[in-house]
Amino acid sequence: MALQANEIRLLRLDYGSPEEHTHLKLSFERVFLTNPDLPPFVALSYAWGDLTKTSPLCVSKEDIPATSNLHQVIQTLSASRFDQLLWVDALCINQEDQHERASQVTLMGDIYSRATYVLAFLSPESVPFDLGLDFIERAASDPGLHFDPSLSPHTTVLGLNIADKVVQDSLIGFFAAPWWTRLWTVQEFLLAQEVRFQCGQRLINAKVVQHSCKTWIAHEKGCCWAAGRARKGNIHGFIDNPSEANGGLTLFAAIVRMKHLIDISGIGKFNTTDFLTAISLFRTRHCSNPHDRIFGLMGLRLPGSDIKNALPVDYSMPVNFLYRDLAMTLIEKSQTLDVLSHVLHGPGLRNRTEDLPSWTPDWGATMGDDYHLQFVERTDKMLNLDKAGDMTPEWRLDSSGCVITRGLQIAKIEATAPGYPTGAPGSTLKGKPLIDKWRQLAGLPIGPEVSAYEDTVQDKREQAFQKTICGGIVRNFGSHSFPEAYQRWTEWFSHAELESLPARSKEATRGFNGCVRMATLGRSVIRTEDGHMGIGPESARMGDLVFFLPGGKVPFVLRKVGLSPASTITYEFVGDVMFDEVVVGEITNSQVLHFEDIVII
């Protein structure tokens, strides 16, 4: 029988009496979320697994296909005589009824927020994760403990520390569980009053995991990064060693999986925690249906998540139309062009969605974890710089799917150079040759000894260059001034011998490298015909044009492709760009603007 408005099914596990020795019986109970007497229930959060390999579960005398992962969940819960009402999406929603599925998706926010707690099921086993869970609990109990074993006091478990491979594999294994890579688990986690992770019969509260990860992040940024990090020039060292037992996942990448949840929850250090940020932050997570890149986060209660009123859940809509309409809705709702900074056209993206407009982010494309991490941190900082003018977007979609807007051409790209080396096959310039290329692009001599800045044209150009490759972040790094930190960084970057640097220089090197990497990884260093140096899209090339578009906080790179039927110049959108001196607010307030009508395909 079809569900009514605000009605859901809950699963009951009935074990019978001990004397009867009956098999587990599963049955549904129907309840209304709006009922003041809503019974307590637990909401299950888990990774579905392989949808092509299912076997039936009998619920209320009806066979329902269930993946092997769900069978393992039910078996593990029944082994512990779990006796609470349970909401399980794969069972409690009729997956064959598209209308019911769409209507229940809109209730996800209420379901997960009203559950007594959310049970995040990671594995039917606990033994592989016991050491890692012990390490997490120990670190959370004493934030003063270092995780770097060369420092005292540091976290140990059974006499072992984080440098021991068995501890690393166990800890990384906890974060390597498929739950951490599934998109739907994001809102299931964030909406919950409480989350409990389950591995076999072992439970750990999510607040304990969050607390330990925040402690490690704080230590990693300060005291615990220097020791043991010179392996083959790797600035992170053992925390970047891949765990073969966990598909090559590193400790650093593992902790980032919790960090993203911390960031979007508002207890992290992200400047913005809105719906657009959430989509971007979790775009590397997996979902079986590309529509769920959007629909799977609509239950979040974040600024901008009210787009569901303008963008209803409709699984019959073509994916390219969904992503395009989302971009249009975000522009209209925010009255900014922030969504355009999430457009990526470089080789770092794979499995692209077909027939997308050039100005629409491809939320379904895949990218590497490191590429993604640097991108989201860079975008968060860039879009929160005080550079916005007072102009609102002029962004109109025509019948062909092109955008009609106005733009002010402010520069033309004369030359480009690759950004920070990725380490991937085909990555070209590295080390000193790359720094030399950047300096040549900026019109600077190769390898000068940098001291405090003087008031000369050359020194101002040097200062602008160093500021640009750091993404506009100018500060002291430890006991080193900004130019001193640049000098220490160039020495390390050119030779990758971190151990040869004194401890105070390691701190400056690590900090400066983090800024350069965030600003330029997956990007191009560019120079315009009028001499400005900036950081732009990876796919930018000589001859591309730089425009200011009303509603944008940063300039954008466009590529001329022809004329529209109405003889308006037509462009392809390439990406955003940051310059050393071009400030959008100054442009809009300091001169009479001569905008032209343009079309973006």
Coordinates of C-alpha atoms in Angstrom, one line a residue:
M1 CA 0.0 0.0 0.0
A2 CA 1.3 3.4 -1.0
L3 CA 2.6 5.7 1.7
Q4 CA 0.8 8.9 2.6
A5 CA 2.3 12.4 3.0
N6 CA 4.9 12.4 5.8
E7 CA 4.5 8.7 6.4
I8 CA 7.4 6.3 6.6
R9 CA 8.0 2.6 7.2
L10 CA 10.1 1.4 10.1
L11 CA 11.7 -2.0 10.4
R12 CA 11.2 -4.2 13.5
L13 CA 13.5 -7.1 14.3
D14 CA 11.6 -9.9 16.1
Y15 CA 13.6 -12.7 17.7
G16 CA 10.7 -14.5 19.4
S17 CA 11.1 -16.0 22.8
P18 CA 14.3 -17.9 23.7
E19 CA 12.3 -21.1 24.3
E20 CA 10.9 -21.0 20.8
H21 CA 14.3 -20.9 19.0
T22 CA 12.6 -19.2 16.1
H23 CA 14.4 -17.5 13.2
L24 CA 14.6 -13.7 13.0
K25 CA 11.4 -12.2 11.7
L26 CA 11.4 -8.8 10.0
S27 CA 8.3 -6.6 9.7
F28 CA 7.2 -3.1 8.9
E29 CA 5.5 -0.5 11.0
R30 CA 4.1 2.6 9.4
V31 CA 4.3 5.9 11.3
F32 CA 3.9 9.6 10.5
L33 CA 6.8 11.9 11.1
T34 CA 4.4 14.6 12.1
N35 CA 2.9 12.5 14.9
P36 CA 3.7 14.0 18.4
D37 CA 3.9 10.4 19.6
L38 CA 6.4 9.3 17.0
P39 CA 8.1 6.2 18.5
P40 CA 11.9 6.2 19.0
F41 CA 13.8 4.8 16.1
V42 CA 17.4 4.4 14.8
A43 CA 18.3 5.5 11.3
L44 CA 20.8 3.2 9.5
S45 CA 23.6 4.7 7.5
Y46 CA 25.6 2.3 5.4
A47 CA 27.2 1.7 2.0
W48 CA 24.8 -0.2 -0.2
G49 CA 27.4 -2.2 -2.0
D50 CA 27.0 -4.0 -5.4
L51 CA 23.5 -3.4 -6.6
T52 CA 23.8 -6.2 -9.2
K53 CA 24.3 -8.8 -6.5
T54 CA 21.2 -9.1 -4.3
S55 CA 19.3 -11.8 -2.5
P56 CA 15.9 -11.5 -0.9
L57 CA 15.1 -10.4 2.6
C58 CA 11.6 -11.4 3.8
V59 CA 9.9 -8.4 5.4
S60 CA 6.2 -8.6 6.4
K61 CA 5.9 -11.8 4.3
E62 CA 7.3 -10.0 1.2
D63 CA 10.6 -10.7 -0.4
I64 CA 12.7 -7.5 -1.0
P65 CA 16.0 -7.5 -2.9
A66 CA 18.9 -6.6 -0.6
T67 CA 22.6 -6.4 -1.2
S68 CA 25.1 -8.5 0.6
N69 CA 26.1 -5.5 2.6
L70 CA 22.6 -5.1 4.0
H71 CA 22.4 -8.8 4.8
Q72 CA 25.6 -8.4 6.8
V73 CA 24.1 -5.4 8.7
I74 CA 21.0 -7.4 9.6
Q75 CA 23.1 -10.4 10.7
T76 CA 25.4 -8.3 12.8
L77 CA 22.5 -6.5 14.5
S78 CA 20.6 -9.7 15.2
A79 CA 23.7 -11.2 16.7
S80 CA 23.6 -8.5 19.4
R81 CA 19.8 -8.8 19.7
F82 CA 19.2 -5.3 18.4
D83 CA 15.7 -4.5 19.5
Q84 CA 15.0 -0.9 18.4
L85 CA 12.8 0.2 15.4
L86 CA 15.1 0.8 12.5
W87 CA 14.8 2.9 9.3
V88 CA 16.7 1.4 6.4
D89 CA 16.4 3.3 3.1
A90 CA 16.8 0.2 0.8
L91 CA 13.9 -1.6 2.6
C92 CA 11.7 1.2 4.0
I93 CA 11.4 2.9 0.6
N94 CA 9.9 1.0 -2.3
Q95 CA 12.8 1.3 -4.7
E96 CA 10.7 0.2 -7.6
D97 CA 8.3 3.1 -7.2
Q98 CA 10.0 6.3 -8.6
H99 CA 7.3 8.6 -7.2
E100 CA 7.6 7.2 -3.7
R101 CA 11.4 7.3 -3.9
A102 CA 11.3 11.0 -4.9
S103 CA 8.8 11.9 -2.2
Q104 CA 10.7 10.0 0.5
V105 CA 14.0 11.7 -0.5
T106 CA 12.4 15.0 0.4
L107 CA 11.8 13.6 3.9
M108 CA 15.4 12.5 4.5
G109 CA 16.2 15.6 6.5
D110 CA 13.3 14.9 9.0
I111 CA 14.1 11.2 9.1
Y112 CA 17.7 11.5 10.1
S113 CA 17.3 14.5 12.4
R114 CA 14.4 12.9 14.3
A115 CA 16.1 9.5 14.8
T116 CA 17.3 8.8 18.3
Y117 CA 20.7 8.3 16.8
V118 CA 22.2 7.4 13.4
L119 CA 24.0 4.0 13.3
A120 CA 26.8 4.3 10.8
F121 CA 27.6 0.7 10.0
L122 CA 31.2 0.3 8.7
S123 CA 32.0 -3.4 8.9
P124 CA 30.7 -6.7 10.2
E125 CA 34.1 -7.2 11.8
S126 CA 35.9 -5.4 14.6
V127 CA 39.3 -7.1 14.8
P128 CA 41.0 -5.3 11.9
F129 CA 40.0 -1.9 13.4
D130 CA 40.6 -2.6 17.1
L131 CA 44.1 -1.0 17.2
G132 CA 43.0 2.0 15.2
L133 CA 39.9 2.5 17.4
D134 CA 42.0 2.2 20.5
F135 CA 44.4 4.9 19.0
I136 CA 41.4 7.2 18.3
E137 CA 40.0 6.8 21.8
R138 CA 43.4 7.4 23.4
A139 CA 44.1 10.5 21.3
A140 CA 40.6 12.0 22.1
S141 CA 41.1 11.4 25.8
D142 CA 44.3 13.6 25.9
P143 CA 44.7 16.3 23.2
G144 CA 48.2 17.1 24.5
L145 CA 49.5 13.8 23.2
H146 CA 51.6 14.1 20.1
F147 CA 51.0 11.6 17.2
D148 CA 54.6 12.0 16.0
P149 CA 56.5 9.3 17.9
S150 CA 59.7 11.3 17.9
L151 CA 58.0 13.8 20.4
S152 CA 57.0 13.1 24.0
P153 CA 54.5 12.4 25.2
H154 CA 52.9 10.7 22.2
T155 CA 50.0 8.4 21.7
T156 CA 50.7 4.7 22.1
V157 CA 48.5 1.6 22.1
L158 CA 49.8 -1.7 23.5
G159 CA 53.3 -0.2 23.2
L160 CA 52.8 0.7 19.6
N161 CA 52.7 4.1 18.0
I162 CA 51.5 5.6 14.7
A163 CA 54.8 4.9 12.9
D164 CA 54.1 1.2 13.4
K165 CA 52.6 -0.2 10.2
V166 CA 50.1 -2.4 12.0
V167 CA 48.6 0.7 13.8
Q168 CA 48.7 2.8 10.6
D169 CA 46.8 0.0 8.6
S170 CA 44.2 -0.4 11.4
L171 CA 43.6 3.4 11.7
I172 CA 43.5 4.0 8.0
G173 CA 41.3 0.9 7.6
F174 CA 38.6 2.6 9.7
F175 CA 38.5 5.5 7.3
A176 CA 38.9 3.3 4.3
A177 CA 35.5 1.7 4.8
P178 CA 33.1 2.4 1.9
W179 CA 30.9 4.4 4.2
W180 CA 33.4 7.3 4.0
T181 CA 33.2 7.4 0.2
R182 CA 29.4 7.3 -0.2
L183 CA 27.6 10.5 -0.9
W184 CA 24.4 9.8 0.9
T185 CA 26.2 9.2 4.2
V186 CA 27.1 12.9 4.3
Q187 CA 23.6 14.2 5.1
E188 CA 22.9 11.1 7.1
F189 CA 25.8 12.1 9.3
L190 CA 25.3 15.8 9.4
L191 CA 21.6 15.7 10.2
A192 CA 21.9 13.3 13.1
Q193 CA 21.4 14.2 16.7
E194 CA 24.1 11.6 17.5
V195 CA 26.1 9.2 15.3
R196 CA 27.6 5.9 16.4
F197 CA 30.0 4.1 14.2
Q198 CA 29.8 0.3 14.3
C199 CA 32.5 -2.2 13.4
G200 CA 31.3 -5.7 14.3
Q201 CA 30.1 -5.6 17.9
R202 CA 32.3 -2.5 18.6
L203 CA 30.7 1.0 18.8
I204 CA 32.4 4.4 18.9
N205 CA 30.7 7.7 19.2
A206 CA 31.4 10.1 16.3
K207 CA 32.2 12.9 18.7
V208 CA 35.2 10.9 19.9
V209 CA 36.4 10.4 16.3
Q210 CA 35.8 14.1 15.5
H211 CA 37.7 15.2 18.6
S212 CA 40.7 13.0 17.8
C213 CA 40.9 14.2 14.2
K214 CA 40.7 17.8 15.2
T215 CA 43.6 17.1 17.7
W216 CA 45.7 15.5 14.9
I217 CA 45.0 18.3 12.5
A218 CA 46.1 20.9 15.1
H219 CA 49.3 18.9 15.8
E220 CA 49.9 18.4 12.1
K221 CA 49.8 22.2 11.5
G222 CA 52.2 22.8 14.3
C223 CA 54.4 20.5 16.3
C224 CA 54.0 17.1 14.7
W225 CA 54.8 17.6 11.1
A226 CA 58.6 17.9 11.0
A227 CA 60.0 14.6 12.2
G228 CA 60.2 11.7 9.7
R229 CA 59.0 13.7 6.7
A230 CA 61.9 13.8 4.5
R231 CA 61.3 10.4 2.8
K232 CA 62.1 11.0 -0.9
G233 CA 61.6 14.7 -0.5
N234 CA 58.0 14.2 0.7
I235 CA 57.1 17.2 2.9
H236 CA 54.6 15.1 4.9
G237 CA 56.7 11.9 5.2
F238 CA 55.1 8.9 7.0
I239 CA 51.6 10.4 7.1
D240 CA 51.7 10.3 3.3
N241 CA 52.9 6.7 3.0
P242 CA 50.3 4.6 1.2
S243 CA 48.7 1.7 3.1
E244 CA 48.8 -1.2 0.7
A245 CA 46.2 -3.0 2.9
N246 CA 43.8 -0.2 2.2
G247 CA 44.0 0.4 -1.5
G248 CA 46.9 2.9 -1.1
L249 CA 45.0 5.3 1.1
T250 CA 47.4 7.5 3.2
L251 CA 46.9 8.6 6.8
F252 CA 46.7 12.2 5.7
A253 CA 43.9 11.4 3.1
A254 CA 42.1 9.2 5.6
I255 CA 41.9 12.0 8.2
V256 CA 40.7 14.4 5.5
R257 CA 37.6 12.3 5.1
M258 CA 36.5 13.3 8.6
K259 CA 37.9 16.8 8.2
H260 CA 35.4 17.5 5.4
L261 CA 32.5 16.6 7.6
I262 CA 33.9 18.8 10.4
D263 CA 34.4 21.7 8.0
I264 CA 30.9 21.7 6.6
S265 CA 29.3 21.2 10.0
G266 CA 30.5 24.7 11.0
I267 CA 32.9 23.5 13.7
G268 CA 35.9 23.5 11.2
K269 CA 37.7 26.4 9.7
F270 CA 35.9 26.9 6.5
N271 CA 34.7 30.4 5.8
T272 CA 31.5 29.2 4.0
T273 CA 29.2 26.3 4.9
D274 CA 26.5 26.6 2.3
F275 CA 24.8 24.2 -0.1
L276 CA 27.3 25.0 -2.9
T277 CA 30.2 24.4 -0.6
A278 CA 28.7 21.0 0.4
I279 CA 28.3 19.9 -3.2
S280 CA 31.9 20.9 -4.0
L281 CA 33.4 19.5 -0.8
F282 CA 31.9 16.0 -1.4
R283 CA 32.1 15.8 -5.1
T284 CA 34.6 12.9 -4.9
R285 CA 32.2 10.7 -3.0
H286 CA 30.3 8.0 -4.9
C287 CA 26.7 7.5 -5.7
S288 CA 25.0 5.0 -8.1
N289 CA 22.8 7.7 -9.7
P290 CA 24.4 10.9 -10.9
H291 CA 21.2 12.8 -10.0
D292 CA 22.0 12.1 -6.4
R293 CA 25.0 14.4 -6.6
I294 CA 22.3 17.1 -6.0
F295 CA 19.4 15.2 -4.5
G296 CA 21.5 13.3 -2.0
L297 CA 22.4 16.6 -0.3
M298 CA 19.1 18.4 -0.4
G299 CA 18.1 17.3 3.1
L300 CA 21.0 19.4 4.5
R301 CA 19.9 22.4 6.5
L302 CA 22.5 24.8 5.2
P303 CA 22.2 28.3 3.7
G304 CA 21.1 27.8 0.1
S305 CA 19.7 24.3 0.6
D306 CA 16.2 25.8 0.0
I307 CA 16.9 25.4 -3.7
K308 CA 14.7 22.3 -3.5
N309 CA 11.7 24.7 -3.7
A310 CA 13.0 25.8 -7.1
L311 CA 14.6 22.5 -8.2
P312 CA 12.2 19.7 -7.3
V313 CA 13.5 16.1 -7.0
D314 CA 12.9 14.6 -10.5
Y315 CA 14.9 11.5 -11.5
S316 CA 13.6 11.6 -15.0
M317 CA 15.3 14.9 -15.8
P318 CA 18.5 14.5 -17.9
V319 CA 21.6 15.0 -15.8
N320 CA 23.1 17.7 -17.9
F321 CA 19.8 19.7 -17.5
L322 CA 19.8 19.1 -13.8
Y323 CA 23.4 20.5 -13.4
R324 CA 22.7 23.4 -15.6
D325 CA 19.4 24.3 -13.8
L326 CA 21.2 24.0 -10.5
A327 CA 23.8 26.5 -11.6
M328 CA 21.1 28.9 -12.8
T329 CA 19.2 28.5 -9.5
L330 CA 22.4 29.1 -7.4
I331 CA 23.2 32.3 -9.3
E332 CA 19.6 33.6 -8.9
K333 CA 19.5 32.7 -5.2
S334 CA 22.9 34.0 -4.2
Q335 CA 23.0 37.0 -6.6
T336 CA 26.7 36.1 -7.3
L337 CA 28.6 34.1 -9.8
D338 CA 30.4 32.0 -7.2
V339 CA 29.2 28.8 -8.8
L340 CA 31.4 29.5 -11.9
S341 CA 34.5 29.1 -9.7
H342 CA 33.6 25.4 -9.5
V343 CA 33.9 24.9 -13.2
L344 CA 37.0 22.8 -14.0
H345 CA 38.1 21.9 -17.6
G346 CA 41.6 20.6 -17.0
P347 CA 43.0 17.0 -17.5
G348 CA 42.6 16.4 -13.8
L349 CA 38.9 15.5 -14.4
R350 CA 37.7 12.2 -15.8
N351 CA 34.3 10.6 -16.7
R352 CA 32.7 13.9 -17.7
T353 CA 29.0 14.4 -18.1
E354 CA 28.1 14.9 -21.8
D355 CA 26.5 17.9 -23.3
L356 CA 27.1 20.3 -20.4
P357 CA 27.4 24.1 -21.1
S358 CA 30.9 25.3 -20.6
W359 CA 29.9 27.5 -17.7
T360 CA 28.2 24.6 -15.7
P361 CA 30.2 22.7 -13.1
D362 CA 30.4 19.0 -13.8
W363 CA 29.5 17.5 -10.4
G364 CA 29.6 14.0 -11.8
A365 CA 33.2 14.1 -13.1
T366 CA 35.8 12.3 -11.0
M367 CA 39.1 13.7 -9.7
G368 CA 42.0 12.7 -7.4
D369 CA 41.7 13.3 -3.7
D370 CA 44.7 15.6 -3.5
Y371 CA 43.6 17.7 -6.5
H372 CA 40.2 18.0 -4.9
L373 CA 41.5 18.9 -1.5
Q374 CA 43.7 21.8 -2.8
F375 CA 40.8 23.0 -5.0
V376 CA 38.2 23.2 -2.2
E377 CA 40.6 25.0 0.2
R378 CA 41.6 27.5 -2.6
T379 CA 38.0 28.2 -3.6
D380 CA 36.9 28.7 0.0
K381 CA 39.6 31.3 0.6
M382 CA 39.3 33.0 -2.9
L383 CA 35.5 33.4 -2.8
N384 CA 35.7 35.0 0.7
L385 CA 38.2 37.7 -0.2
D386 CA 36.7 41.1 -0.1
K387 CA 36.8 41.7 -3.8
A388 CA 33.1 41.8 -4.9
G389 CA 31.7 44.9 -6.6
D390 CA 28.2 46.1 -6.2
M391 CA 26.9 44.7 -9.5
T392 CA 24.4 41.9 -9.6
P393 CA 24.5 39.1 -12.1
E394 CA 23.0 39.5 -15.6
W395 CA 22.7 35.9 -16.5
R396 CA 19.9 34.8 -18.9
L397 CA 19.5 31.4 -20.5
D398 CA 18.3 31.4 -24.1
S399 CA 16.4 28.6 -25.8
S400 CA 19.6 27.0 -27.1
G401 CA 21.1 26.6 -23.6
C402 CA 23.5 29.5 -24.0
V403 CA 23.9 32.3 -21.6
I404 CA 23.4 35.9 -22.6
T405 CA 25.2 38.4 -20.3
R406 CA 27.5 41.5 -20.4
G407 CA 31.2 41.6 -19.9
L408 CA 34.1 43.9 -19.6
Q409 CA 37.3 42.7 -21.2
I410 CA 40.2 43.6 -18.9
A411 CA 43.2 41.6 -20.2
K412 CA 44.5 39.1 -22.8
I413 CA 46.7 36.2 -21.9
E414 CA 50.1 36.4 -23.5
A415 CA 51.9 33.4 -21.9
T416 CA 51.3 30.5 -19.5
A417 CA 53.3 28.0 -17.4
P418 CA 52.2 24.9 -15.6
G419 CA 51.3 25.0 -11.9
Y420 CA 52.5 22.9 -9.0
P421 CA 53.7 19.5 -10.1
T422 CA 51.1 16.7 -9.5
G423 CA 53.5 13.8 -9.6
A424 CA 51.2 12.1 -12.1
P425 CA 52.5 10.6 -15.3
G426 CA 53.0 13.4 -17.9
S427 CA 53.6 16.1 -15.2
T428 CA 56.4 18.1 -16.8
L429 CA 58.3 20.9 -15.1
K430 CA 59.3 20.4 -11.4
G431 CA 61.8 21.8 -8.9
K432 CA 64.1 24.6 -10.0
P433 CA 63.1 24.5 -13.7
L434 CA 59.6 25.2 -12.7
I435 CA 60.5 28.1 -10.4
D436 CA 62.7 29.5 -13.2
K437 CA 59.8 29.3 -15.6
W438 CA 57.5 31.2 -13.3
R439 CA 60.2 33.9 -12.7
Q440 CA 60.8 34.3 -16.4
L441 CA 57.0 34.7 -16.9
A442 CA 57.1 37.5 -14.2
G443 CA 60.0 39.2 -15.9
L444 CA 62.3 38.5 -12.9
P445 CA 66.0 37.3 -12.9
I446 CA 66.6 33.6 -12.1
G447 CA 67.5 32.7 -8.5
P448 CA 68.1 36.1 -6.7
E449 CA 69.0 36.2 -3.1
V450 CA 65.9 37.7 -1.6
S451 CA 66.1 40.0 1.5
A452 CA 63.7 42.6 2.8
Y453 CA 61.8 44.4 0.1
E454 CA 63.0 47.8 -1.1
D455 CA 61.0 50.6 -2.7
T456 CA 62.1 49.8 -6.3
V457 CA 60.2 48.7 -9.3
Q458 CA 62.2 45.4 -9.3
D459 CA 61.5 44.7 -5.7
K460 CA 57.8 45.5 -6.1
R461 CA 57.7 43.1 -9.0
E462 CA 59.4 40.5 -6.8
Q463 CA 56.9 41.1 -4.0
A464 CA 54.0 40.8 -6.4
F465 CA 55.4 37.5 -7.8
Q466 CA 55.8 35.9 -4.3
K467 CA 52.3 37.1 -3.3
T468 CA 50.8 35.7 -6.5
I469 CA 52.2 32.2 -6.2
C470 CA 51.0 32.1 -2.6
G471 CA 47.4 32.9 -3.7
G472 CA 47.5 36.4 -2.2
I473 CA 48.4 35.1 1.3
V474 CA 51.1 37.3 2.8
R475 CA 52.2 36.5 6.3
N476 CA 55.1 35.5 8.4
F477 CA 55.9 31.7 8.6
G478 CA 57.0 30.9 12.1
S479 CA 60.1 33.1 12.9
H480 CA 60.7 33.8 9.2
S481 CA 59.5 36.8 7.3
F482 CA 57.5 36.3 4.1
P483 CA 60.6 36.8 1.8
E484 CA 62.7 34.7 4.0
A485 CA 60.1 31.9 3.9
Y486 CA 60.1 32.2 0.1
Q487 CA 63.9 31.8 0.0
R488 CA 63.8 28.7 2.3
W489 CA 61.0 27.2 0.2
T490 CA 62.9 27.7 -3.1
E491 CA 65.9 25.9 -1.6
W492 CA 63.8 22.9 -0.6
F493 CA 61.7 22.9 -3.7
S494 CA 64.8 22.9 -5.9
H495 CA 66.5 20.1 -4.1
A496 CA 63.8 18.3 -2.0
E497 CA 66.3 17.7 0.9
L498 CA 64.2 18.7 3.9
E499 CA 66.5 17.0 6.4
S500 CA 69.3 19.5 5.5
L501 CA 67.1 22.4 6.7
P502 CA 67.2 23.5 10.3
A503 CA 64.0 22.9 12.3
R504 CA 62.9 26.6 12.1
S505 CA 63.3 26.5 8.3
K506 CA 61.3 23.3 8.0
E507 CA 58.3 25.1 9.6
A508 CA 58.6 28.0 7.2
T509 CA 59.1 25.7 4.2
R510 CA 56.1 23.6 5.1
G511 CA 53.9 26.6 5.5
F512 CA 55.0 28.4 2.3
N513 CA 54.8 25.2 0.3
G514 CA 51.2 24.6 1.5
C515 CA 50.2 28.1 0.2
V516 CA 51.9 27.6 -3.2
R517 CA 50.4 24.2 -3.6
M518 CA 46.9 25.3 -2.7
A519 CA 47.1 28.3 -5.1
T520 CA 48.7 26.6 -8.1
L521 CA 48.1 22.8 -8.1
G522 CA 45.8 22.0 -11.1
R523 CA 46.2 25.6 -12.3
S524 CA 48.3 27.6 -14.7
V525 CA 50.5 30.6 -14.0
I526 CA 49.7 33.2 -16.5
R527 CA 50.9 36.6 -17.8
T528 CA 48.7 39.1 -19.6
E529 CA 49.8 41.4 -22.4
D530 CA 49.7 44.4 -20.0
G531 CA 52.2 42.6 -17.7
H532 CA 49.9 41.3 -14.9
M533 CA 50.8 37.9 -13.5
G534 CA 48.0 35.6 -12.1
I535 CA 46.9 32.1 -11.4
G536 CA 44.3 30.9 -13.8
P537 CA 42.6 27.7 -15.2
E538 CA 44.8 24.8 -16.0
S539 CA 43.4 24.8 -19.6
A540 CA 44.1 28.5 -20.2
R541 CA 46.2 29.3 -23.2
M542 CA 47.7 32.2 -25.1
G543 CA 45.1 34.4 -26.7
D544 CA 42.4 33.7 -24.1
L545 CA 40.6 36.8 -22.8
V546 CA 40.0 37.9 -19.2
F547 CA 36.7 39.4 -18.4
F548 CA 34.9 41.0 -15.5
L549 CA 31.3 39.7 -15.4
P550 CA 28.7 41.4 -13.2
G551 CA 28.2 39.4 -10.0
G552 CA 31.7 37.9 -10.1
K553 CA 34.1 38.3 -7.2
V554 CA 37.0 37.4 -9.4
P555 CA 37.7 37.8 -13.1
F556 CA 37.0 35.0 -15.5
V557 CA 38.9 33.6 -18.6
L558 CA 36.8 33.2 -21.8
R559 CA 37.8 31.9 -25.2
K560 CA 36.3 33.4 -28.3
V561 CA 34.6 30.8 -30.5
G562 CA 32.6 32.9 -33.0
L563 CA 29.5 34.9 -33.5
S564 CA 25.9 34.1 -32.5
P565 CA 23.0 34.3 -35.0
A566 CA 22.4 37.8 -33.7
S567 CA 26.1 38.7 -34.5
T568 CA 27.0 38.8 -30.8
I569 CA 30.5 37.5 -29.9
T570 CA 30.3 34.0 -28.5
Y571 CA 32.7 32.6 -25.9
E572 CA 33.5 29.3 -24.2
F573 CA 33.9 29.6 -20.4
V574 CA 37.4 28.5 -19.3
G575 CA 37.6 29.3 -15.6
D576 CA 38.3 31.9 -12.9
V577 CA 41.6 33.8 -12.4
M578 CA 43.3 35.7 -9.6
F579 CA 45.8 38.5 -10.3
D580 CA 48.4 40.3 -8.3
E581 CA 46.8 43.7 -8.6
V582 CA 43.5 43.3 -10.4
V583 CA 40.8 43.9 -7.8
V584 CA 37.2 43.6 -9.0
G585 CA 35.9 46.2 -6.6
E586 CA 38.5 48.7 -7.8
I587 CA 37.6 48.1 -11.4
T588 CA 33.9 48.7 -10.9
N589 CA 34.4 51.8 -8.8
S590 CA 37.3 53.6 -10.5
Q591 CA 36.3 54.0 -14.1
V592 CA 33.4 54.3 -16.6
L593 CA 32.7 50.8 -17.6
H594 CA 32.2 49.8 -21.2
F595 CA 30.4 46.5 -21.1
E596 CA 29.7 44.5 -24.3
D597 CA 26.9 42.0 -24.9
I598 CA 28.4 38.5 -25.0
V599 CA 27.1 34.9 -25.3
I600 CA 28.7 32.0 -23.4
I601 CA 28.1 28.5 -24.8

